[in-house]
Amino acid sequence: MSLPSKIFLIAGLAGVLILPAARGQKPEVDAQGHRWWQHAVFYEIYPRSFADSNGDGIGDLDGITSKLDYLKALGVDAIWITPFFPSPQVDFGYDVSDYQAIDPMYGTMADFDKLSAESKKRNIRLILDFVVNHTSDRHKWFLDSKSSRTAEHRDWYIWRDGKSPGQPPNNWLSTFGLSAWKYDPSTKQYYYHYFYPEQPDLNWRNPAVEKAMFDTTRFWYKRGVSGFRLDAVDTMFEDPNLKDNPPAPGTDKFGRPNTVEKYNKKLPEIHLALQRLRKVADEYNAVLIGETWTSDVSQLREYYGAHNNELQLPMDLLLNGLPFSADAYRKHVAAVDSSGGWPVYVITNHDIVRSYTRYADGKHNDEIAKLMAAFYLTLRGTAIMYYGEELGMENNDPKSRDEVQDPVGKLSWPTDKGRDGERTPMQWTPGRNAGFTQAKPWLPVPPSAETHNVVTEEANPDSILSVYKKLLAMRHDEPALVEGDYRSVNNDDPNVFAYLRRFKNEALLVVLNFSNARQSVKFDLGAQGLASAKTRTALASGASRAGKDTITLEPFGFHIEKMTL
Ligand code: NOJ
């Protein structure tokens, strides 16, 4: 029995709150007051690249359904699927033209219902991606909005006159290059787009927009969805007076002078809208995960909400830019852990170079991948994996501009090669196309797929995949990992990051060697009241105990010691 089920059973026997998760009823909490999304391990799936069931070189919903047993055996509790709604695919689904349907390239609504039912059978929850900031320029709302200045949906988007003939309304920049304004010659006004011109920003100041968008979440909740990952929340609102952003030193990757995005990002109004969206989510015991690009850990607090009434899980994406050192990680985790909400750890996603590639030193690549797994899967908080991380999938960047699929990669080539590299097909088997498709895959698999794939790694007890499976099993079985507090120890060690996860009379000591040299570390846990604890190694890779209080670690090795009082 998994830990949450055990807790609910015990809680139930003890007469503690235990209620089903249906609409209008109080949510399930365990004896520690934790909700399902605090216990769950989330797994992000980029549907174009997960599994192709119909041989067109592109992944689909039936492909995901066919792999649910793999996900269950891995230890995943919830899958977040990036957009599979109808879309012209300018931004590979993040340009939605209908929020309440399925793009035929991914299947049908019946396929979705089958995925939902099969997931439910396996106790895997579904999380969808909710693109709140913008729609596609092919969405019927925008087509109407563009049709005339007096159209019913005109004010659903942000239309303005130019500053002067030929001049956009202000100096705001699209994050994907060029101006953030596109001129429409037929109605002689500009519309605002923070991303591609094909992604016009919605006007969230219009209550009709809010209602339509909130209704979209209800539509999916009623179809069994357990929550949403909110895309680009930072940019939902803009200054109504459209003030120019102040200049900043330097130029960006497109060669444009930098500006401070003061008037089109992180406006206070976002929080009021999130509070209202959260009320809807609460009716369904659902979770809201945020794509929150904070520039400082303290900003996470704002997204949790003053009364924890906004996003339950704002992602800490700063972790992905940290220098690879014990000290940097120790300081960062301390800040996130004390940020006031339930922490969320992510080490890569479909917009960020894969962690395997980011941290590789050319010599200990697999060891580093295992170390990173032991790190983010043993912290206090929720972990969100990215498909293929568990295999040590690496980036496979385009070799020339002609090969690039991601438009931003074409615009910023060669400074930035775009995001194709981290979106390549899941590596299921050795051999042709890594078992992803019978056809030509939409992106090529790297040569390392020959060794880093599910079949090969399942046969090897020391593979990255085997380490992930053991760590995920521990997350479900060890109360200290789910419920325990977090306390770092040996804080002056420049090479080894170590911490305790303590719950009642048990603790796990996690010891991570962030250096490429062998380290021998001594622990004195008397001050933690653990001097007399019985100890045993719960999991280790490239590490062993050397005497009662000492652990020896090979370069990038990790050791997890279980202590029981
Ligand atoms: C963030 C998404 O993760 C990214 O892939 C997309 O391009 C932008 N938002 C725009 O929707």
mmCIF file of N, CA and C and ligand atoms in Angstrom, residues 44 46 80 82-83 90-95 129 131-134 175-176 194-196 199 229-233 235 291 293 315 349-352 406 408 419 423, ligand 1:
data_model
loop_
_atom_site.group_PDB
_atom_site.id
_atom_site.type_symbol
_atom_site.label_atom_id
_atom_site.label_comp_id
_atom_site.label_asym_id
_atom_site.label_seq_id
_atom_site.Cartn_x
_atom_site.Cartn_y
_atom_site.Cartn_z
ATOM 1 N N GLU A 44 6.116 15.662 -16.422
ATOM 2 C CA GLU A 44 5.693 16.449 -17.583
ATOM 3 C C GLU A 44 5.881 15.657 -18.872
ATOM 4 N N TYR A 46 5.611 16.023 -23.023
ATOM 5 C CA TYR A 46 5.474 16.856 -24.223
ATOM 6 C C TYR A 46 4.860 15.918 -25.269
ATOM 7 N N TRP A 80 1.465 15.911 -16.199
ATOM 8 C CA TRP A 80 1.119 17.220 -16.775
ATOM 9 C C TRP A 80 1.442 17.103 -18.254
ATOM 10 N N THR A 82 1.602 18.921 -21.857
ATOM 11 C CA THR A 82 1.628 20.254 -22.465
ATOM 12 C C THR A 82 0.560 20.292 -23.572
ATOM 13 N N PRO A 83 0.192 21.474 -24.079
ATOM 14 C CA PRO A 83 -1.062 21.605 -24.847
ATOM 15 C C PRO A 83 -1.238 20.646 -26.024
ATOM 16 N N VAL A 90 2.140 27.116 -34.291
ATOM 17 C CA VAL A 90 3.245 28.077 -34.473
ATOM 18 C C VAL A 90 4.205 27.964 -33.293
ATOM 19 N N ASP A 91 3.628 27.810 -32.098
ATOM 20 C CA ASP A 91 4.446 27.617 -30.895
ATOM 21 C C ASP A 91 4.176 26.212 -30.327
ATOM 22 N N PHE A 92 4.004 25.271 -31.242
ATOM 23 C CA PHE A 92 3.807 23.858 -30.874
ATOM 24 C C PHE A 92 2.768 23.669 -29.774
ATOM 25 N N GLY A 93 1.604 24.275 -30.001
ATOM 26 C CA GLY A 93 0.475 24.037 -29.111
ATOM 27 C C GLY A 93 0.229 25.172 -28.135
ATOM 28 N N TYR A 94 1.226 26.020 -27.905
ATOM 29 C CA TYR A 94 1.018 27.148 -26.990
ATOM 30 C C TYR A 94 0.325 28.313 -27.708
ATOM 31 N N ASP A 95 -0.218 28.026 -28.870
ATOM 32 C CA ASP A 95 -1.064 28.983 -29.594
ATOM 33 C C ASP A 95 -2.391 28.237 -29.807
ATOM 34 N N ASP A 129 -2.321 21.803 -19.456
ATOM 35 C CA ASP A 129 -1.630 23.086 -19.568
ATOM 36 C C ASP A 129 -2.670 24.135 -19.932
ATOM 37 N N VAL A 131 -3.150 27.826 -21.169
ATOM 38 C CA VAL A 131 -2.417 28.957 -21.746
ATOM 39 C C VAL A 131 -3.252 30.212 -21.495
ATOM 40 N N VAL A 132 -2.961 30.883 -20.401
ATOM 41 C CA VAL A 132 -3.834 31.972 -19.941
ATOM 42 C C VAL A 132 -3.517 33.318 -20.571
ATOM 43 N N ASN A 133 -2.292 33.515 -20.987
ATOM 44 C CA ASN A 133 -1.895 34.860 -21.400
ATOM 45 C C ASN A 133 -2.402 35.253 -22.786
ATOM 46 N N HIS A 134 -2.513 34.243 -23.671
ATOM 47 C CA HIS A 134 -2.794 34.560 -25.067
ATOM 48 C C HIS A 134 -3.529 33.400 -25.717
ATOM 49 N N THR A 175 9.065 38.743 -26.231
ATOM 50 C CA THR A 175 10.166 37.928 -25.719
ATOM 51 C C THR A 175 10.743 37.027 -26.814
ATOM 52 N N PHE A 176 10.008 36.859 -27.903
ATOM 53 C CA PHE A 176 10.491 36.034 -29.009
ATOM 54 C C PHE A 176 11.099 36.886 -30.138
ATOM 55 N N TYR A 194 2.919 39.377 -26.349
ATOM 56 C CA TYR A 194 4.193 39.223 -25.628
ATOM 57 C C TYR A 194 5.045 38.141 -26.287
ATOM 58 N N PHE A 195 4.385 37.141 -26.907
ATOM 59 C CA PHE A 195 5.127 36.046 -27.556
ATOM 60 C C PHE A 195 5.088 36.293 -29.079
ATOM 61 N N TYR A 196 4.831 35.271 -29.897
ATOM 62 C CA TYR A 196 4.825 35.480 -31.346
ATOM 63 C C TYR A 196 3.622 36.349 -31.744
ATOM 64 N N GLN A 199 0.262 34.965 -31.411
ATOM 65 C CA GLN A 199 -0.228 34.704 -30.051
ATOM 66 C C GLN A 199 -0.678 36.012 -29.384
ATOM 67 N N ARG A 229 -1.403 23.412 -15.163
ATOM 68 C CA ARG A 229 -0.145 24.167 -15.110
ATOM 69 C C ARG A 229 -0.441 25.445 -15.882
ATOM 70 N N LEU A 230 -0.300 26.584 -15.232
ATOM 71 C CA LEU A 230 -0.665 27.844 -15.868
ATOM 72 C C LEU A 230 0.531 28.400 -16.606
ATOM 73 N N ASP A 231 0.342 28.563 -17.907
ATOM 74 C CA ASP A 231 1.411 29.053 -18.759
ATOM 75 C C ASP A 231 1.564 30.566 -18.605
ATOM 76 N N ALA A 232 2.798 31.023 -18.524
ATOM 77 C CA ALA A 232 3.120 32.456 -18.617
ATOM 78 C C ALA A 232 2.246 33.339 -17.721
ATOM 79 N N VAL A 233 2.092 32.970 -16.466
ATOM 80 C CA VAL A 233 1.251 33.784 -15.574
ATOM 81 C C VAL A 233 1.818 35.179 -15.346
ATOM 82 N N THR A 235 2.778 37.308 -17.224
ATOM 83 C CA THR A 235 2.459 38.327 -18.233
ATOM 84 C C THR A 235 0.957 38.499 -18.486
ATOM 85 N N GLU A 291 3.819 28.531 -14.009
ATOM 86 C CA GLU A 291 5.093 28.798 -14.695
ATOM 87 C C GLU A 291 5.518 30.180 -14.235
ATOM 88 N N TRP A 293 8.369 32.743 -13.415
ATOM 89 C CA TRP A 293 9.779 33.092 -13.624
ATOM 90 C C TRP A 293 10.147 34.196 -12.647
ATOM 91 N N MET A 315 6.298 27.185 -9.571
ATOM 92 C CA MET A 315 7.588 26.511 -9.784
ATOM 93 C C MET A 315 8.753 27.454 -9.498
ATOM 94 N N ASN A 349 12.676 21.495 -18.201
ATOM 95 C CA ASN A 349 11.374 21.334 -18.852
ATOM 96 C C ASN A 349 11.540 21.568 -20.349
ATOM 97 N N HIS A 350 10.428 21.722 -21.059
ATOM 98 C CA HIS A 350 10.491 21.806 -22.520
ATOM 99 C C HIS A 350 11.029 23.139 -23.039
ATOM 100 N N ASP A 351 11.357 24.057 -22.114
ATOM 101 C CA ASP A 351 11.934 25.349 -22.518
ATOM 102 C C ASP A 351 13.377 25.501 -22.045
ATOM 103 N N ILE A 352 13.875 24.512 -21.331
ATOM 104 C CA ILE A 352 15.176 24.667 -20.666
ATOM 105 C C ILE A 352 16.073 23.510 -21.104
ATOM 106 N N ASP A 406 11.661 25.122 -33.991
ATOM 107 C CA ASP A 406 11.145 26.129 -33.054
ATOM 108 C C ASP A 406 11.425 27.520 -33.634
ATOM 109 N N VAL A 408 11.626 30.436 -32.574
ATOM 110 C CA VAL A 408 12.537 31.320 -31.844
ATOM 111 C C VAL A 408 13.994 30.916 -32.106
ATOM 112 N N ARG A 419 14.478 25.573 -28.842
ATOM 113 C CA ARG A 419 14.155 24.573 -27.817
ATOM 114 C C ARG A 419 13.960 23.165 -28.362
ATOM 115 N N ARG A 423 13.360 18.756 -26.687
ATOM 116 C CA ARG A 423 12.009 18.235 -26.979
ATOM 117 C C ARG A 423 12.052 16.992 -27.851
HETATM 118 C C1 NOJ B 1 5.821 29.097 -21.837
HETATM 119 C C2 NOJ B 1 5.818 27.763 -22.513
HETATM 120 O O1 NOJ B 1 6.403 26.830 -21.644
HETATM 121 C C3 NOJ B 1 6.581 27.933 -23.790
HETATM 122 O O2 NOJ B 1 6.882 26.709 -24.401
HETATM 123 C C4 NOJ B 1 5.787 28.843 -24.689
HETATM 124 O O3 NOJ B 1 6.519 29.109 -25.849
HETATM 125 C C5 NOJ B 1 5.471 30.168 -23.990
HETATM 126 N N1 NOJ B 1 5.059 30.022 -22.633
HETATM 127 C C6 NOJ B 1 4.370 30.888 -24.696
HETATM 128 O O4 NOJ B 1 3.156 30.219 -24.478
#
